[in-house]
Coordinates of C-alpha atoms and ligand atoms in Angstrom, one line a residue:
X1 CA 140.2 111.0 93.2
X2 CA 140.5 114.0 95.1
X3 CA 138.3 116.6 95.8
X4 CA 139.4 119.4 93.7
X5 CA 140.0 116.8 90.6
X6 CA 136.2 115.5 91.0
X7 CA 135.4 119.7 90.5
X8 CA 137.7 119.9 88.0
X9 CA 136.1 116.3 86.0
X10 CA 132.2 117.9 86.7
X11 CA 133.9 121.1 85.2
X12 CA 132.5 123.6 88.3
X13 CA 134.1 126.5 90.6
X14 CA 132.3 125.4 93.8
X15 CA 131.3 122.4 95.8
X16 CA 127.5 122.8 95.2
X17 CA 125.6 120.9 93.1
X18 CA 121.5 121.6 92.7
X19 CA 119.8 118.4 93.3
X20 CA 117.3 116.9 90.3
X21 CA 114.2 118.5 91.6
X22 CA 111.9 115.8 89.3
X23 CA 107.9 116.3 89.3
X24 CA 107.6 120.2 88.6
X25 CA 109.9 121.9 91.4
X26 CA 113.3 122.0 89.4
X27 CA 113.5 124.5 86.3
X28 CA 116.2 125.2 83.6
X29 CA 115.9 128.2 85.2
X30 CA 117.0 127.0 88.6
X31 CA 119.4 125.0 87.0
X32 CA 120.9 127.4 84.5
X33 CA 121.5 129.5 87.4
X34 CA 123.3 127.9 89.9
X35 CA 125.2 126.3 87.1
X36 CA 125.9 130.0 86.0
X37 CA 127.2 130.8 89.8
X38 CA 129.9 128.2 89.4
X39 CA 127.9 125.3 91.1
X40 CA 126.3 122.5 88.6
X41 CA 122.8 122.7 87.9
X42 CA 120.6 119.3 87.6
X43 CA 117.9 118.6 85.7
X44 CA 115.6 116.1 87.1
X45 CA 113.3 114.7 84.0
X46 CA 112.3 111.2 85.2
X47 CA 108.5 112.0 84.7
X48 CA 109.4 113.4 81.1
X49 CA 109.2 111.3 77.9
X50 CA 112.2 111.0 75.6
X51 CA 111.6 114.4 73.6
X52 CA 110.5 116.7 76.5
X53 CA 113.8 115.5 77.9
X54 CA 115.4 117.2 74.8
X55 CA 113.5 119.7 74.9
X56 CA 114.3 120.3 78.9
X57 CA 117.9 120.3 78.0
X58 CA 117.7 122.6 75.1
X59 CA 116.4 125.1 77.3
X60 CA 118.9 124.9 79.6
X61 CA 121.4 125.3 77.3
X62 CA 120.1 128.4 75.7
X63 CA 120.9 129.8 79.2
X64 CA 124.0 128.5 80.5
X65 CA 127.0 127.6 78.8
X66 CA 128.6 125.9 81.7
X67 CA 127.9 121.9 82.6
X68 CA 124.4 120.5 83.8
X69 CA 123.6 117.2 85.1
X70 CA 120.2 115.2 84.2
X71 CA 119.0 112.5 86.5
X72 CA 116.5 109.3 86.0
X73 CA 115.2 106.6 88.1
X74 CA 117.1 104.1 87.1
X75 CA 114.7 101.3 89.2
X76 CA 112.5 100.5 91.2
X77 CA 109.5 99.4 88.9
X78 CA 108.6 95.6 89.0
X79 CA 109.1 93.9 85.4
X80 CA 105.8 92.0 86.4
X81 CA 103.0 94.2 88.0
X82 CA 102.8 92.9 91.3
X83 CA 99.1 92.0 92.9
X84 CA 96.8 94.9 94.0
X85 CA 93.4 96.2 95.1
X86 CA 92.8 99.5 94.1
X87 CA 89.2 100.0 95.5
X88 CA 90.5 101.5 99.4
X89 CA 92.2 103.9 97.8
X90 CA 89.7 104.8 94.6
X91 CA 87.1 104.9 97.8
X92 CA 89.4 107.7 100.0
X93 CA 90.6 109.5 96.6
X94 CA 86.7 109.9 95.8
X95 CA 85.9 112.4 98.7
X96 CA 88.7 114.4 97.8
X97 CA 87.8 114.2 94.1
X98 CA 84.5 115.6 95.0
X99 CA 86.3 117.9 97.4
X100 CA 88.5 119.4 94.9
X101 CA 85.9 119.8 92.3
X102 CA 87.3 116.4 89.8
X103 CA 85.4 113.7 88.4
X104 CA 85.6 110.0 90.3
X105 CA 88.9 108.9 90.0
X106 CA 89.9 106.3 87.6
X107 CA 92.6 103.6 87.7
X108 CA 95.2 103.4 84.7
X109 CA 97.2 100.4 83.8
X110 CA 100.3 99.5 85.8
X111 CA 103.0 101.7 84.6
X112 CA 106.2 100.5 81.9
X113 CA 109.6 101.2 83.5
X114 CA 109.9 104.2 80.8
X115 CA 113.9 104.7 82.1
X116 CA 115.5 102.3 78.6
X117 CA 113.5 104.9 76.2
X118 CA 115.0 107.8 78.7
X119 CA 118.0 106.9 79.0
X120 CA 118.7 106.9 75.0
X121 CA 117.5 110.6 75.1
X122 CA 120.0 111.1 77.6
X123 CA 122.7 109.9 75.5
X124 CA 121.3 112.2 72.6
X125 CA 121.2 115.1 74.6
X126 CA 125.0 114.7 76.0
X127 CA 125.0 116.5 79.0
X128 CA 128.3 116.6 81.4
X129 CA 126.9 114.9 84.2
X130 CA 124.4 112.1 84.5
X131 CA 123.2 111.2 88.1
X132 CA 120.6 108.3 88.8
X133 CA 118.2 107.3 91.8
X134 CA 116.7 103.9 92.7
X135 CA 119.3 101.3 91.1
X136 CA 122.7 100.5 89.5
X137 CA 123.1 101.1 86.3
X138 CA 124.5 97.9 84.1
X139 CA 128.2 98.4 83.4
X140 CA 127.7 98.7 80.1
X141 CA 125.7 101.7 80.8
X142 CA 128.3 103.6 83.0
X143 CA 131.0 102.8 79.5
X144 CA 128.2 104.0 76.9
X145 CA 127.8 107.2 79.1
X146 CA 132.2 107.3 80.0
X147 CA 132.2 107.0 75.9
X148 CA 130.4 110.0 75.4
X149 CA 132.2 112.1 78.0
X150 CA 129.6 111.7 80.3
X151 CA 130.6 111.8 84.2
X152 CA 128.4 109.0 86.0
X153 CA 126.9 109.7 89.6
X154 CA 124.9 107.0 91.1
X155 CA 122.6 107.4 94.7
X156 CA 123.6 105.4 97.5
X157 CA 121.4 105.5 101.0
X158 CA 123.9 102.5 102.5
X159 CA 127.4 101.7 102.6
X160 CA 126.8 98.2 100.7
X161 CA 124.8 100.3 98.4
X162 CA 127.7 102.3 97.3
X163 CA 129.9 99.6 97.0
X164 CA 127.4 97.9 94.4
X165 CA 127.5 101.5 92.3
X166 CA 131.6 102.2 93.0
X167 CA 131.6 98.1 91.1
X168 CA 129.7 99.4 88.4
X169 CA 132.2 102.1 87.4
X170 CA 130.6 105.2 88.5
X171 CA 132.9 108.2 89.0
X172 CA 131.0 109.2 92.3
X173 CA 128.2 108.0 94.8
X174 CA 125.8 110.9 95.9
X175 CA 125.3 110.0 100.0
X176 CA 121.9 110.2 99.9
X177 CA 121.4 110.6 104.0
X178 CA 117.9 109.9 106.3
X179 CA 117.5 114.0 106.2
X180 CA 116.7 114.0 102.1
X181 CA 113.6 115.5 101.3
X182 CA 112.4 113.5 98.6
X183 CA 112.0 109.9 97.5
X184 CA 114.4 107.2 99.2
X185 CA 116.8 106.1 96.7
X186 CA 117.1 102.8 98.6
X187 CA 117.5 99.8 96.3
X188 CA 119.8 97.2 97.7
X189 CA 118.0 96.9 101.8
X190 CA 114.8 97.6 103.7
X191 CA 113.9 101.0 103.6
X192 CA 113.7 100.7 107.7
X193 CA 117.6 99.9 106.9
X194 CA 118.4 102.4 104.9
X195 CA 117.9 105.8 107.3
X196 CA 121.4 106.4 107.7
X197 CA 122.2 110.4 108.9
X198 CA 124.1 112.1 106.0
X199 CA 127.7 112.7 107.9
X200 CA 128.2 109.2 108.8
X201 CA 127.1 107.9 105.3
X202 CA 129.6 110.0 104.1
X203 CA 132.6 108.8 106.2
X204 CA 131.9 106.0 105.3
X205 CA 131.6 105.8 101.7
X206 CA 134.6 108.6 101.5
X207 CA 137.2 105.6 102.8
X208 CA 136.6 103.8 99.1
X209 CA 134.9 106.1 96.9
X210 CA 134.6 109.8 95.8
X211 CA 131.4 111.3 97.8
X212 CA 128.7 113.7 97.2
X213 CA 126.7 114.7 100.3
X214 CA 123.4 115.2 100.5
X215 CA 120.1 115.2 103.3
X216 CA 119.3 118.2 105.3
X217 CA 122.2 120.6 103.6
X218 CA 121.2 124.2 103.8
X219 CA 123.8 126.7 104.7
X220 CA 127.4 127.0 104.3
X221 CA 128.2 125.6 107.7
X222 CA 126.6 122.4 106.7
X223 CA 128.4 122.2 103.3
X224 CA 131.8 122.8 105.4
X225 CA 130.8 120.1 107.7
X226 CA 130.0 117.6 104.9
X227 CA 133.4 118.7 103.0
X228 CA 135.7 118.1 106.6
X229 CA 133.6 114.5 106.6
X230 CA 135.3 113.3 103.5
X231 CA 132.7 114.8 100.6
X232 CA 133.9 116.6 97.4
X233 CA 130.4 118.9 97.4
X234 CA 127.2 118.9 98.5
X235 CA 123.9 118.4 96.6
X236 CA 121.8 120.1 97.6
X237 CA 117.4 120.1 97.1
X238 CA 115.1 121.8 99.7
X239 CA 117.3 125.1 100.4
X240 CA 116.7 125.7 96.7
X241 CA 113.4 125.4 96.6
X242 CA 112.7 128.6 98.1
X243 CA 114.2 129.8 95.2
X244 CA 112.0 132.7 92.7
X245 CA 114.1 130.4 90.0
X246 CA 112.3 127.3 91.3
X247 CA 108.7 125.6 89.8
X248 CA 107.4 125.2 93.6
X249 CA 104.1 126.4 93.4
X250 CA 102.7 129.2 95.9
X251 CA 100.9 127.2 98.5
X252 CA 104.3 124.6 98.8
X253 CA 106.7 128.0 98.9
X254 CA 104.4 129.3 102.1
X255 CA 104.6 125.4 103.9
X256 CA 108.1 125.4 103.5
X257 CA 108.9 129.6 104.6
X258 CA 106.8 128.8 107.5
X259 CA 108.2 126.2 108.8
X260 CA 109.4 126.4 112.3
X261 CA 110.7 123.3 112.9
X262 CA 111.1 119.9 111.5
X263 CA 107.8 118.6 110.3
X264 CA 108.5 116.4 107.5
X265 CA 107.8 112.4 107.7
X266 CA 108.9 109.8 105.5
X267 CA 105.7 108.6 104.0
X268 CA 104.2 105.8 101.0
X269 CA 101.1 107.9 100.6
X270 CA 101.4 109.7 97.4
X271 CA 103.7 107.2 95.0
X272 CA 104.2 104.1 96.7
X273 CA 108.0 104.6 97.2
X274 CA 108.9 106.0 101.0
X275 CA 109.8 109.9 100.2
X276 CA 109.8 112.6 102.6
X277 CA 108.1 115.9 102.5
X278 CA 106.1 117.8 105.3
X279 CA 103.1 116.5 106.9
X280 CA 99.8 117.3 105.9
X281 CA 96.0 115.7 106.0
X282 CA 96.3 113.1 102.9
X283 CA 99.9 112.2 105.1
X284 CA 97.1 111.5 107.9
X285 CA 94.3 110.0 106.0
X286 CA 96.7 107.2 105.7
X287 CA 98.7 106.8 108.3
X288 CA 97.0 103.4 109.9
X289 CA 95.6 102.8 106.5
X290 CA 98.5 102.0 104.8
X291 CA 97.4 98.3 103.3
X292 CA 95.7 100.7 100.7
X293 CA 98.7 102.7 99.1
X294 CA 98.9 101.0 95.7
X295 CA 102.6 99.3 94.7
X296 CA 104.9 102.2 93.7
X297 CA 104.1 103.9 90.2
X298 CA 100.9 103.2 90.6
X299 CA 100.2 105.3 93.4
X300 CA 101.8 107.8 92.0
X301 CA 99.4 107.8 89.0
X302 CA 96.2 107.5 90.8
X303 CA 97.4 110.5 93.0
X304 CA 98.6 113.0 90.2
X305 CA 95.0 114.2 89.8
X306 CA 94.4 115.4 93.1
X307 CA 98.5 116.7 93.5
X308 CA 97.4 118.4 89.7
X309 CA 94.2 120.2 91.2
X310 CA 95.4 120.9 94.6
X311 CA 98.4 122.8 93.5
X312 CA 95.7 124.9 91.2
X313 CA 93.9 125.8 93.9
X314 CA 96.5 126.2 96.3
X315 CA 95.2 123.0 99.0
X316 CA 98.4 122.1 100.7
X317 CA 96.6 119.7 102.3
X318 CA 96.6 117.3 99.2
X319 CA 100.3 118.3 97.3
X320 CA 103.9 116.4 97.7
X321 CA 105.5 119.1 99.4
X322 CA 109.2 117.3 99.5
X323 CA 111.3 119.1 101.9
X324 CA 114.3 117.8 103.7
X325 CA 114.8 117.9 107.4
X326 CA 116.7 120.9 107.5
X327 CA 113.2 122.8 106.3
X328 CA 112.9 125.4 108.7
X329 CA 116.1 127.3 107.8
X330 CA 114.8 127.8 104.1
X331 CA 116.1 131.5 102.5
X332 CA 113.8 133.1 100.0
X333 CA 116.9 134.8 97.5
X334 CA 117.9 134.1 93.9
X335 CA 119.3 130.6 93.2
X336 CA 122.8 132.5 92.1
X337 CA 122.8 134.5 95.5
X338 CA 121.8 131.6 97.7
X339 CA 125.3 129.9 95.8
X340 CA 127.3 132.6 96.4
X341 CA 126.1 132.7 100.6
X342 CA 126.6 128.9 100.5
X343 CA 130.4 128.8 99.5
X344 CA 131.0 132.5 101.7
X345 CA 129.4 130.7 104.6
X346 CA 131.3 127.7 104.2
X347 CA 134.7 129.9 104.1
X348 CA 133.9 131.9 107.5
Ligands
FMN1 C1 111.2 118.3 95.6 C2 112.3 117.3 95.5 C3 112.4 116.5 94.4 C4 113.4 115.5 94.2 N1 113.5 114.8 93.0 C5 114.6 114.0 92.9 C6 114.8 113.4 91.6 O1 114.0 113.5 90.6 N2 115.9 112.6 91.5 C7 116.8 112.4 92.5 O2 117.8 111.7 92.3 N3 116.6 113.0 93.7 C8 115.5 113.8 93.9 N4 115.3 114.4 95.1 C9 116.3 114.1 96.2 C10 117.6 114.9 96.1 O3 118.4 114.4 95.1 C11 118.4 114.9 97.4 O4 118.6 113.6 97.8 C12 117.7 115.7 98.5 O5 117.1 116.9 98.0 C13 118.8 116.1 99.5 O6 118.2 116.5 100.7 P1 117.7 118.1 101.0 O7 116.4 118.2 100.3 O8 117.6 118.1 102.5 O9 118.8 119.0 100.5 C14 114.3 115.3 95.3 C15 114.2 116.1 96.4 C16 113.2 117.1 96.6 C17 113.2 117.9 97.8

């Protein structure tokens, strides 16, 4: 498929797409917006239960007409809880607890895979594009989605990877490349593996398989260098999370306009699953101390607390701040404008 008919099947203008910001930072707002520019806008709702995924959509669609995308982890939970103990980490969450003004913290249950209950709010809510992190989907997903109208992108962080999607029927592998901000998508190799920069994964992929590029994008150069490697559009997180439109709260918006150079690492500490975001002390408290992060979503649960109250109070020392390693050239500017700049640039 060419490039211009992939635009044409996602139904957009221009080559942009707003990655699934899941966990608070993406908006209908955001989305709405750059899907109102011409770009498509994504929803990422894989920490939303089946109606607040409804919900999500329906207030995205009260204010864009144009198509959205909606994105799950479709992945990456063990069927059988694996073996753990919690009492490291309940031990180095405490002082921050008490730190942060919270109650001892508490260990829940090891978390369902929630993604079969998600997935058939997806199909209710019938958006134009579903995208997915962490897995392949069965084939008989990708034909329930295709039978709905429903264009099918799947995350690939190795070549192998997006062979195992392209098999499945999708109609086009996202490239996710080592300069994501954000959680690995990884599911087929070592994440060690898996680090491959964004321009080569693209080649790549692009020889058997429409491509969309993402890791580190963040101006219009980037997008034109992505396009001339073989992608149909870029998707696109960290340059939008600068964004007024965007759910980032006030102490992540000053780490990431402040930053000067590249200081993100890909870290386990707050959900279990190797994501990258910028460095900051709970990053530290467990670097050497890693035999204490609990199995991803575990971690994540045990963590949400402290990310809940931080964010509150404005302690960037305890949030996710997931950025990408293109960081410091963030833009403050309304998602439509930042669009607009990105395909202008990407002409010049
Ligand atoms: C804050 C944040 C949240 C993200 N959440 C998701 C998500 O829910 N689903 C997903 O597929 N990718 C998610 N990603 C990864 C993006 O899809 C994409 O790979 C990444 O943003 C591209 O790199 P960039 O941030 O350098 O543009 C997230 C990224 C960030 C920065």
């Amino acid at each position: 498929m060419s490039r211009s008919e992939l635009l044409r099947r996602l139904g957009i203008e221009h080559p942009v797409v707003l990655a699934p910001l899941g966990g608070g930072p993406g908006t209908p707002q955001l989305a709405a917006a750059v899907s109102n520019a011409g770009g498509l806008g994504s929803l990422g709702v894989a920490y939303l239960a089946p109606q607040q995924i409804l919900d999500e959509v329906g207030r995205t669609r009260a204010l864009t007409s144009r198509p959205i995308a909606v994105n799950l982890f479709a992945g990456g939970v063990p069927a059988t809880p694996p073996a753990y103990d919690a009492s490291a980490m309940v031990s180095i969450l405490s002082d921050i607890h008490a730190e942060l003004g919270l109650p001892r913290p508490t260990v829940p249950p090891f978390p369902h895979d929630p993604f079969a209950e998600q997935f058939e709010a997806v199909l209710e809510a019938r958006p134009e594009v579903f995208s997915f992190i962490f897995g392949a989907l069965d084939p008989t997903a990708v034909r329930d989605l295709h039978a709905r109208g429903i264009i099918v992108l799947g995350t690939a962080t190795t070549v192998e990877e997006a062979h195992i999607l392209a098999d499945t029927g999708v109609d086009a592998v996202i490239a996710q490349g080592a300069e994501s901000g954000g959680h690995r998508g990884t599911f087929a190799a070592p994440f060690e593996a898996a680090m491959v920069p964004m321009l080569q994964l693209v080649r790549q992929i692009a020889e058997f398989a429409p491509v969309i590029a993402a890791g580190g994008i963040m101006d219009g150069r980037d997008v034109r260098a992505a396009i001339e490697s073989g992608a149909a559009a870029a998707q696109i997180g960290t340059a939008f999370l600068s964004c007024p439109e965007s759910g980032a709260s006030a102490a992540y918006r000053q780490a990431l306009l402040s930053s000067k150079t590249d200081t993100t690492v890909v870290t386990r500490a707050f959900s279990g699953r190797p994501a990258r975001g910028l460095r900051n002390q709970f990053i530290e408290m467990l670097e050497g101390r890693e035999q204490a992060i609990l199995p991803y979503p575990l971690q994540n649960a045990v963590t949400r607390p402290m990310r809940t109250a931080a964010s509150k109070l404005g302690k960037a020392e305890f949030l996710s701040m997931w950025a990408g390693q293109g960081v410091a050239r963030s833009r403050a500017m309304p998602a439509r404008e930042l669009v607009t700049k990105l395909v202008q640039e990407s002409q010049q």
